[in-house]
Amino acid sequence: MNRRTRCAAAFLLAMATLVGAGTGPAAADQAPSLTAADRDLVVRVRLAGLWEIPAGDMAETKGSTARVREVGKLISAQHIALDKLAVTAARRLGIELPDEPTPEQAYWLREMRAASGPTFDRVFAQRLREAHGRIFPAIAAVRAGTRDPVVRELANDANDFVKTHLDLLDSTGAVDYGHLPPLTGPAAEEHRFVLLGDPRHPGRDGTDEQVRQALVGLTGGLAALLALVLGIRVLFPARGTRVVRPPEPASPPHRRQ
């Protein structure tokens, strides 16, 4: 391979690198990025169904008023539908889901089983109302920050269901609003959701990774541009530039025999 062929190959390589550097970050931006908060929300929706479906079933049979029984039936049926959506999303995303409620949720169910009459109504309405009030802002935060279309769709559905359940529970007249969690800040276990995009916690939403990728792309682009300029100068030298070639060795003098 002569010098001009090698230079041409270097020129083509530089062009390919430059094109790759220009299109790489754009392709990365188009690919959805599944975050820990995305996965956590899918799991939380599943957990909600694992305890609120049996809670609604109990309310349908144990409620002391017709409204509590009606609300229990509606919440149970709607959580069955939402649970199917969560299972479908988890299957598409490769997320492993739990099959049992958390110890806290299991305790709430034991409370309901042990209660009866108006006491059951208060326990049922209060526990579900508190749980829905805590997860409602979490769903909104993930919905606003997720880049995954499957998670976004599930968050949209969950948001509609939870808003409906808040209205249903409020309509029972058994909610003690004085004992609901304060709204001045998120509950401790919800911080992993609402800190998405919080300027006090940079990098929680993948910003650091985006900056790193941008710097890598910029560095690669500058390197490719430099290679391109050097290739052009080699292939097309400036006018007036003489290529100095080394003198050919002189032939040795012929000796007379």
PDB file of C-alpha atoms in Angstrom:
ATOM      1  CA  MET A   1       0.000   0.000   0.000  1.00  0.00           C
ATOM      2  CA  ASN A   2       1.630   3.292  -1.133  1.00  0.00           C
ATOM      3  CA  ARG A   3       1.568   6.524   0.791  1.00  0.00           C
ATOM      4  CA  ARG A   4      -1.371   8.048  -1.100  1.00  0.00           C
ATOM      5  CA  THR A   5      -3.514   4.949  -0.563  1.00  0.00           C
ATOM      6  CA  ARG A   6      -2.750   4.977   3.160  1.00  0.00           C
ATOM      7  CA  CYS A   7      -3.698   8.631   3.380  1.00  0.00           C
ATOM      8  CA  ALA A   8      -6.957   7.984   1.542  1.00  0.00           C
ATOM      9  CA  ALA A   9      -7.793   5.205   3.996  1.00  0.00           C
ATOM     10  CA  ALA A  10      -7.057   7.510   6.925  1.00  0.00           C
ATOM     11  CA  PHE A  11      -9.284  10.160   5.373  1.00  0.00           C
ATOM     12  CA  LEU A  12     -12.213   7.749   4.995  1.00  0.00           C
ATOM     13  CA  LEU A  13     -11.743   6.494   8.560  1.00  0.00           C
ATOM     14  CA  ALA A  14     -11.799  10.035   9.873  1.00  0.00           C
ATOM     15  CA  MET A  15     -15.007  10.749   7.977  1.00  0.00           C
ATOM     16  CA  ALA A  16     -16.652   7.610   9.376  1.00  0.00           C
ATOM     17  CA  THR A  17     -15.584   8.545  12.905  1.00  0.00           C
ATOM     18  CA  LEU A  18     -16.945  12.055  12.486  1.00  0.00           C
ATOM     19  CA  VAL A  19     -20.305  10.773  11.260  1.00  0.00           C
ATOM     20  CA  GLY A  20     -20.473   8.273  14.125  1.00  0.00           C
ATOM     21  CA  ALA A  21     -19.675  10.959  16.668  1.00  0.00           C
ATOM     22  CA  GLY A  22     -22.457  13.122  15.302  1.00  0.00           C
ATOM     23  CA  THR A  23     -25.127  10.440  15.298  1.00  0.00           C
ATOM     24  CA  GLY A  24     -24.182   8.480  18.450  1.00  0.00           C
ATOM     25  CA  PRO A  25     -25.599  10.831  21.121  1.00  0.00           C
ATOM     26  CA  ALA A  26     -28.818  11.322  19.146  1.00  0.00           C
ATOM     27  CA  ALA A  27     -29.382   7.581  18.955  1.00  0.00           C
ATOM     28  CA  ALA A  28     -28.688   7.292  22.683  1.00  0.00           C
ATOM     29  CA  ASP A  29     -31.263   9.985  23.418  1.00  0.00           C
ATOM     30  CA  GLN A  30     -33.901   8.062  21.454  1.00  0.00           C
ATOM     31  CA  ALA A  31     -33.364   4.820  23.405  1.00  0.00           C
ATOM     32  CA  PRO A  32     -35.547   4.638  26.522  1.00  0.00           C
ATOM     33  CA  SER A  33     -33.679   4.485  29.830  1.00  0.00           C
ATOM     34  CA  LEU A  34     -35.267   2.436  32.638  1.00  0.00           C
ATOM     35  CA  THR A  35     -34.400   3.939  36.019  1.00  0.00           C
ATOM     36  CA  ALA A  36     -34.602   2.539  39.528  1.00  0.00           C
ATOM     37  CA  ALA A  37     -37.658   4.728  40.136  1.00  0.00           C
ATOM     38  CA  ASP A  38     -39.348   3.251  37.057  1.00  0.00           C
ATOM     39  CA  ARG A  39     -38.805  -0.280  38.336  1.00  0.00           C
ATOM     40  CA  ASP A  40     -39.867   0.665  41.838  1.00  0.00           C
ATOM     41  CA  LEU A  41     -43.142   2.131  40.653  1.00  0.00           C
ATOM     42  CA  VAL A  42     -44.076  -1.055  38.780  1.00  0.00           C
ATOM     43  CA  VAL A  43     -43.376  -3.046  41.948  1.00  0.00           C
ATOM     44  CA  ARG A  44     -45.346  -0.602  44.098  1.00  0.00           C
ATOM     45  CA  VAL A  45     -48.387  -0.838  41.857  1.00  0.00           C
ATOM     46  CA  ARG A  46     -48.207  -4.615  42.149  1.00  0.00           C
ATOM     47  CA  LEU A  47     -47.902  -4.419  45.961  1.00  0.00           C
ATOM     48  CA  ALA A  48     -50.909  -2.120  46.143  1.00  0.00           C
ATOM     49  CA  GLY A  49     -53.056  -4.724  44.459  1.00  0.00           C
ATOM     50  CA  LEU A  50     -51.809  -7.522  46.708  1.00  0.00           C
ATOM     51  CA  TRP A  51     -53.351  -5.929  49.796  1.00  0.00           C
ATOM     52  CA  GLU A  52     -56.049  -3.598  48.492  1.00  0.00           C
ATOM     53  CA  ILE A  53     -57.871  -6.319  46.557  1.00  0.00           C
ATOM     54  CA  PRO A  54     -58.488  -8.406  49.721  1.00  0.00           C
ATOM     55  CA  ALA A  55     -59.171  -5.193  51.672  1.00  0.00           C
ATOM     56  CA  GLY A  56     -61.868  -4.233  49.184  1.00  0.00           C
ATOM     57  CA  ASP A  57     -63.332  -7.730  49.336  1.00  0.00           C
ATOM     58  CA  MET A  58     -63.574  -7.464  53.126  1.00  0.00           C
ATOM     59  CA  ALA A  59     -65.216  -4.055  52.885  1.00  0.00           C
ATOM     60  CA  GLU A  60     -67.773  -5.433  50.458  1.00  0.00           C
ATOM     61  CA  THR A  61     -68.923  -7.973  53.067  1.00  0.00           C
ATOM     62  CA  LYS A  62     -68.005  -6.359  56.419  1.00  0.00           C
ATOM     63  CA  GLY A  63     -68.796  -2.699  55.805  1.00  0.00           C
ATOM     64  CA  SER A  64     -71.426  -1.336  58.168  1.00  0.00           C
ATOM     65  CA  THR A  65     -72.858   1.058  55.579  1.00  0.00           C
ATOM     66  CA  ALA A  66     -73.971   0.553  52.006  1.00  0.00           C
ATOM     67  CA  ARG A  67     -71.486   3.153  50.813  1.00  0.00           C
ATOM     68  CA  VAL A  68     -68.482   1.397  52.406  1.00  0.00           C
ATOM     69  CA  ARG A  69     -69.580  -1.897  50.876  1.00  0.00           C
ATOM     70  CA  GLU A  70     -69.994  -0.275  47.470  1.00  0.00           C
ATOM     71  CA  VAL A  71     -66.616   1.460  47.682  1.00  0.00           C
ATOM     72  CA  GLY A  72     -64.941  -1.796  48.702  1.00  0.00           C
ATOM     73  CA  LYS A  73     -66.389  -3.599  45.705  1.00  0.00           C
ATOM     74  CA  LEU A  74     -65.313  -0.872  43.283  1.00  0.00           C
ATOM     75  CA  ILE A  75     -61.781  -0.592  44.666  1.00  0.00           C
ATOM     76  CA  SER A  76     -61.266  -4.359  44.578  1.00  0.00           C
ATOM     77  CA  ALA A  77     -62.438  -4.640  40.973  1.00  0.00           C
ATOM     78  CA  GLN A  78     -60.365  -1.688  39.812  1.00  0.00           C
ATOM     79  CA  HIS A  79     -57.235  -2.959  41.521  1.00  0.00           C
ATOM     80  CA  ILE A  80     -57.669  -6.298  39.777  1.00  0.00           C
ATOM     81  CA  ALA A  81     -57.594  -4.433  36.470  1.00  0.00           C
ATOM     82  CA  LEU A  82     -54.623  -2.290  37.530  1.00  0.00           C
ATOM     83  CA  ASP A  83     -52.739  -5.345  38.756  1.00  0.00           C
ATOM     84  CA  LYS A  84     -53.061  -6.931  35.318  1.00  0.00           C
ATOM     85  CA  LEU A  85     -51.574  -3.797  33.774  1.00  0.00           C
ATOM     86  CA  ALA A  86     -48.655  -3.910  36.212  1.00  0.00           C
ATOM     87  CA  VAL A  87     -47.992  -7.582  35.491  1.00  0.00           C
ATOM     88  CA  THR A  88     -48.044  -6.920  31.744  1.00  0.00           C
ATOM     89  CA  ALA A  89     -45.655  -3.975  32.108  1.00  0.00           C
ATOM     90  CA  ALA A  90     -43.306  -5.983  34.303  1.00  0.00           C
ATOM     91  CA  ARG A  91     -43.223  -8.805  31.763  1.00  0.00           C
ATOM     92  CA  ARG A  92     -42.349  -6.388  28.969  1.00  0.00           C
ATOM     93  CA  LEU A  93     -39.632  -4.715  31.039  1.00  0.00           C
ATOM     94  CA  GLY A  94     -38.185  -7.848  32.621  1.00  0.00           C
ATOM     95  CA  ILE A  95     -39.038  -6.781  36.183  1.00  0.00           C
ATOM     96  CA  GLU A  96     -39.562  -9.420  38.867  1.00  0.00           C
ATOM     97  CA  LEU A  97     -42.708  -8.820  40.912  1.00  0.00           C
ATOM     98  CA  PRO A  98     -43.565  -9.869  44.482  1.00  0.00           C
ATOM     99  CA  ASP A  99     -46.343 -12.346  45.238  1.00  0.00           C
ATOM    100  CA  GLU A 100     -47.077 -11.213  48.809  1.00  0.00           C
ATOM    101  CA  PRO A 101     -47.756  -7.808  50.394  1.00  0.00           C
ATOM    102  CA  THR A 102     -45.174  -6.129  52.600  1.00  0.00           C
ATOM    103  CA  PRO A 103     -45.221  -6.814  56.368  1.00  0.00           C
ATOM    104  CA  GLU A 104     -46.811  -3.397  56.926  1.00  0.00           C
ATOM    105  CA  GLN A 105     -49.561  -4.105  54.413  1.00  0.00           C
ATOM    106  CA  ALA A 106     -50.139  -7.553  55.925  1.00  0.00           C
ATOM    107  CA  TYR A 107     -50.577  -5.875  59.315  1.00  0.00           C
ATOM    108  CA  TRP A 108     -53.231  -3.561  57.903  1.00  0.00           C
ATOM    109  CA  LEU A 109     -55.137  -6.566  56.596  1.00  0.00           C
ATOM    110  CA  ARG A 110     -54.983  -8.201  60.035  1.00  0.00           C
ATOM    111  CA  GLU A 111     -56.372  -4.996  61.522  1.00  0.00           C
ATOM    112  CA  MET A 112     -59.335  -5.156  59.169  1.00  0.00           C
ATOM    113  CA  ARG A 113     -59.990  -8.824  59.860  1.00  0.00           C
ATOM    114  CA  ALA A 114     -60.073  -8.138  63.596  1.00  0.00           C
ATOM    115  CA  ALA A 115     -62.393  -5.112  63.291  1.00  0.00           C
ATOM    116  CA  SER A 116     -66.135  -5.004  62.754  1.00  0.00           C
ATOM    117  CA  GLY A 117     -68.975  -2.505  62.400  1.00  0.00           C
ATOM    118  CA  PRO A 118     -68.084   1.203  62.294  1.00  0.00           C
ATOM    119  CA  THR A 119     -64.581   0.401  63.551  1.00  0.00           C
ATOM    120  CA  PHE A 120     -63.953  -1.641  60.427  1.00  0.00           C
ATOM    121  CA  ASP A 121     -65.225   1.210  58.277  1.00  0.00           C
ATOM    122  CA  ARG A 122     -62.751   3.610  59.894  1.00  0.00           C
ATOM    123  CA  VAL A 123     -59.803   1.216  59.646  1.00  0.00           C
ATOM    124  CA  PHE A 124     -60.570   0.366  56.020  1.00  0.00           C
ATOM    125  CA  ALA A 125     -61.096   3.947  54.874  1.00  0.00           C
ATOM    126  CA  GLN A 126     -58.179   5.369  56.854  1.00  0.00           C
ATOM    127  CA  ARG A 127     -55.563   2.804  55.831  1.00  0.00           C
ATOM    128  CA  LEU A 128     -56.430   2.910  52.146  1.00  0.00           C
ATOM    129  CA  ARG A 129     -56.772   6.688  52.157  1.00  0.00           C
ATOM    130  CA  GLU A 130     -53.321   7.115  53.693  1.00  0.00           C
ATOM    131  CA  ALA A 131     -51.737   4.658  51.249  1.00  0.00           C
ATOM    132  CA  HIS A 132     -53.321   6.304  48.219  1.00  0.00           C
ATOM    133  CA  GLY A 133     -52.341   9.764  49.413  1.00  0.00           C
ATOM    134  CA  ARG A 134     -48.720   8.678  49.763  1.00  0.00           C
ATOM    135  CA  ILE A 135     -48.358   7.021  46.375  1.00  0.00           C
ATOM    136  CA  PHE A 136     -50.280   9.668  44.423  1.00  0.00           C
ATOM    137  CA  PRO A 137     -47.376  12.206  44.243  1.00  0.00           C
ATOM    138  CA  ALA A 138     -44.946   9.352  43.608  1.00  0.00           C
ATOM    139  CA  ILE A 139     -46.840   8.335  40.494  1.00  0.00           C
ATOM    140  CA  ALA A 140     -46.883  11.931  39.267  1.00  0.00           C
ATOM    141  CA  ALA A 141     -43.114  12.282  39.758  1.00  0.00           C
ATOM    142  CA  VAL A 142     -42.324   9.128  37.805  1.00  0.00           C
ATOM    143  CA  ARG A 143     -44.841  10.069  35.122  1.00  0.00           C
ATOM    144  CA  ALA A 144     -43.123  13.427  34.677  1.00  0.00           C
ATOM    145  CA  GLY A 145     -39.567  12.091  34.645  1.00  0.00           C
ATOM    146  CA  THR A 146     -39.621   8.640  33.047  1.00  0.00           C
ATOM    147  CA  ARG A 147     -38.210   8.101  29.579  1.00  0.00           C
ATOM    148  CA  ASP A 148     -39.726   4.653  29.167  1.00  0.00           C
ATOM    149  CA  PRO A 149     -43.042   4.491  27.263  1.00  0.00           C
ATOM    150  CA  VAL A 150     -44.213   1.354  29.098  1.00  0.00           C
ATOM    151  CA  VAL A 151     -43.676   2.954  32.507  1.00  0.00           C
ATOM    152  CA  ARG A 152     -45.294   6.178  31.301  1.00  0.00           C
ATOM    153  CA  GLU A 153     -48.406   4.316  30.188  1.00  0.00           C
ATOM    154  CA  LEU A 154     -48.647   2.427  33.482  1.00  0.00           C
ATOM    155  CA  ALA A 155     -48.156   5.653  35.452  1.00  0.00           C
ATOM    156  CA  ASN A 156     -50.980   7.267  33.476  1.00  0.00           C
ATOM    157  CA  ASP A 157     -53.327   4.377  34.250  1.00  0.00           C
ATOM    158  CA  ALA A 158     -52.275   4.232  37.907  1.00  0.00           C
ATOM    159  CA  ASN A 159     -52.795   7.979  38.260  1.00  0.00           C
ATOM    160  CA  ASP A 160     -56.391   7.681  37.024  1.00  0.00           C
ATOM    161  CA  PHE A 161     -57.142   4.738  39.309  1.00  0.00           C
ATOM    162  CA  VAL A 162     -55.630   6.334  42.413  1.00  0.00           C
ATOM    163  CA  LYS A 163     -57.451   9.626  41.868  1.00  0.00           C
ATOM    164  CA  THR A 164     -60.724   7.708  41.564  1.00  0.00           C
ATOM    165  CA  HIS A 165     -59.978   5.747  44.735  1.00  0.00           C
ATOM    166  CA  LEU A 166     -59.231   8.926  46.668  1.00  0.00           C
ATOM    167  CA  ASP A 167     -62.649  10.265  45.718  1.00  0.00           C
ATOM    168  CA  LEU A 168     -64.324   6.967  46.596  1.00  0.00           C
ATOM    169  CA  LEU A 169     -62.689   6.748  50.022  1.00  0.00           C
ATOM    170  CA  ASP A 170     -63.507  10.376  50.781  1.00  0.00           C
ATOM    171  CA  SER A 171     -67.136   9.647  49.975  1.00  0.00           C
ATOM    172  CA  THR A 172     -67.404   7.063  52.780  1.00  0.00           C
ATOM    173  CA  GLY A 173     -67.344   9.745  55.470  1.00  0.00           C
ATOM    174  CA  ALA A 174     -65.043   7.496  57.539  1.00  0.00           C
ATOM    175  CA  VAL A 175     -61.708   9.224  56.824  1.00  0.00           C
ATOM    176  CA  ASP A 176     -60.058  11.075  59.710  1.00  0.00           C
ATOM    177  CA  TYR A 177     -58.250  13.844  57.840  1.00  0.00           C
ATOM    178  CA  GLY A 178     -56.547  15.040  61.016  1.00  0.00           C
ATOM    179  CA  HIS A 179     -54.484  11.853  61.071  1.00  0.00           C
ATOM    180  CA  LEU A 180     -53.433  11.817  57.434  1.00  0.00           C
ATOM    181  CA  PRO A 181     -49.688  12.223  56.735  1.00  0.00           C
ATOM    182  CA  PRO A 182     -48.680  15.893  56.442  1.00  0.00           C
ATOM    183  CA  LEU A 183     -48.382  17.310  52.963  1.00  0.00           C
ATOM    184  CA  THR A 184     -45.414  19.600  53.731  1.00  0.00           C
ATOM    185  CA  GLY A 185     -43.046  16.931  52.393  1.00  0.00           C
ATOM    186  CA  PRO A 186     -43.046  13.396  51.045  1.00  0.00           C
ATOM    187  CA  ALA A 187     -43.048  10.382  53.298  1.00  0.00           C
ATOM    188  CA  ALA A 188     -39.577   8.916  53.846  1.00  0.00           C
ATOM    189  CA  GLU A 189     -40.186   5.892  51.651  1.00  0.00           C
ATOM    190  CA  GLU A 190     -41.357   8.109  48.778  1.00  0.00           C
ATOM    191  CA  HIS A 191     -38.078  10.051  48.438  1.00  0.00           C
ATOM    192  CA  ARG A 192     -36.817   7.642  45.825  1.00  0.00           C
ATOM    193  CA  PHE A 193     -39.650   8.860  43.586  1.00  0.00           C
ATOM    194  CA  VAL A 194     -40.026  12.592  44.169  1.00  0.00           C
ATOM    195  CA  LEU A 195     -36.329  13.410  44.083  1.00  0.00           C
ATOM    196  CA  LEU A 196     -36.343  12.899  40.324  1.00  0.00           C
ATOM    197  CA  GLY A 197     -34.958  16.144  38.948  1.00  0.00           C
ATOM    198  CA  ASP A 198     -34.490  17.709  42.412  1.00  0.00           C
ATOM    199  CA  PRO A 199     -31.692  20.314  42.012  1.00  0.00           C
ATOM    200  CA  ARG A 200     -30.532  19.546  45.551  1.00  0.00           C
ATOM    201  CA  HIS A 201     -29.699  16.019  44.461  1.00  0.00           C
ATOM    202  CA  PRO A 202     -28.016  16.264  41.060  1.00  0.00           C
ATOM    203  CA  GLY A 203     -27.568  13.086  39.121  1.00  0.00           C
ATOM    204  CA  ARG A 204     -30.598  11.291  40.574  1.00  0.00           C
ATOM    205  CA  ASP A 205     -32.340  11.484  37.227  1.00  0.00           C
ATOM    206  CA  GLY A 206     -29.359  10.404  35.142  1.00  0.00           C
ATOM    207  CA  THR A 207     -28.092  13.960  34.490  1.00  0.00           C
ATOM    208  CA  ASP A 208     -24.491  13.014  35.329  1.00  0.00           C
ATOM    209  CA  GLU A 209     -24.617  10.185  32.793  1.00  0.00           C
ATOM    210  CA  GLN A 210     -26.013  12.506  30.135  1.00  0.00           C
ATOM    211  CA  VAL A 211     -23.201  15.022  30.745  1.00  0.00           C
ATOM    212  CA  ARG A 212     -20.614  12.234  30.573  1.00  0.00           C
ATOM    213  CA  GLN A 213     -22.018  10.992  27.270  1.00  0.00           C
ATOM    214  CA  ALA A 214     -22.045  14.525  25.872  1.00  0.00           C
ATOM    215  CA  LEU A 215     -18.385  15.038  26.816  1.00  0.00           C
ATOM    216  CA  VAL A 216     -17.410  11.720  25.277  1.00  0.00           C
ATOM    217  CA  GLY A 217     -19.238  12.617  22.067  1.00  0.00           C
ATOM    218  CA  LEU A 218     -17.624  16.069  21.964  1.00  0.00           C
ATOM    219  CA  THR A 219     -14.151  14.647  22.497  1.00  0.00           C
ATOM    220  CA  GLY A 220     -14.684  12.054  19.772  1.00  0.00           C
ATOM    221  CA  GLY A 221     -15.993  14.695  17.400  1.00  0.00           C
ATOM    222  CA  LEU A 222     -12.980  16.975  17.942  1.00  0.00           C
ATOM    223  CA  ALA A 223     -10.585  14.063  17.427  1.00  0.00           C
ATOM    224  CA  ALA A 224     -12.354  13.090  14.209  1.00  0.00           C
ATOM    225  CA  LEU A 225     -12.272  16.698  12.982  1.00  0.00           C
ATOM    226  CA  LEU A 226      -8.541  16.909  13.639  1.00  0.00           C
ATOM    227  CA  ALA A 227      -7.965  13.657  11.753  1.00  0.00           C
ATOM    228  CA  LEU A 228     -10.053  14.993   8.884  1.00  0.00           C
ATOM    229  CA  VAL A 229      -8.018  18.202   8.638  1.00  0.00           C
ATOM    230  CA  LEU A 230      -4.748  16.280   8.696  1.00  0.00           C
ATOM    231  CA  GLY A 231      -6.024  13.905   6.022  1.00  0.00           C
ATOM    232  CA  ILE A 232      -7.006  16.791   3.752  1.00  0.00           C
ATOM    233  CA  ARG A 233      -3.609  18.450   4.170  1.00  0.00           C
ATOM    234  CA  VAL A 234      -1.857  15.218   3.234  1.00  0.00           C
ATOM    235  CA  LEU A 235      -4.050  14.452   0.231  1.00  0.00           C
ATOM    236  CA  PHE A 236      -4.225  18.022  -1.039  1.00  0.00           C
ATOM    237  CA  PRO A 237      -0.998  19.863  -0.129  1.00  0.00           C
ATOM    238  CA  ALA A 238      -1.018  23.656  -0.395  1.00  0.00           C
ATOM    239  CA  ARG A 239       0.005  25.225  -3.695  1.00  0.00           C
ATOM    240  CA  GLY A 240       3.656  26.047  -4.028  1.00  0.00           C
ATOM    241  CA  THR A 241       4.670  23.275  -1.721  1.00  0.00           C
ATOM    242  CA  ARG A 242       7.394  21.172  -3.217  1.00  0.00           C
ATOM    243  CA  VAL A 243       7.787  17.597  -2.279  1.00  0.00           C
ATOM    244  CA  VAL A 244      11.496  17.157  -1.658  1.00  0.00           C
ATOM    245  CA  ARG A 245      12.688  13.732  -2.561  1.00  0.00           C
ATOM    246  CA  PRO A 246      16.008  12.336  -1.390  1.00  0.00           C
ATOM    247  CA  PRO A 247      18.695  12.293  -4.114  1.00  0.00           C
ATOM    248  CA  GLU A 248      19.271   8.993  -5.772  1.00  0.00           C
ATOM    249  CA  PRO A 249      22.661   7.475  -4.996  1.00  0.00           C
ATOM    250  CA  ALA A 250      25.263   8.066  -7.696  1.00  0.00           C
ATOM    251  CA  SER A 251      26.379   5.100  -9.737  1.00  0.00           C
ATOM    252  CA  PRO A 252      29.840   3.911  -8.768  1.00  0.00           C
ATOM    253  CA  PRO A 253      32.544   4.810 -11.347  1.00  0.00           C
ATOM    254  CA  HIS A 254      33.454   2.102 -13.787  1.00  0.00           C
ATOM    255  CA  ARG A 255      36.891   0.765 -13.256  1.00  0.00           C
ATOM    256  CA  ARG A 256      39.004  -0.104 -16.191  1.00  0.00           C
ATOM    257  CA  GLN A 257      39.952  -3.704 -16.331  1.00  0.00           C
TER     258      GLN A 257
END
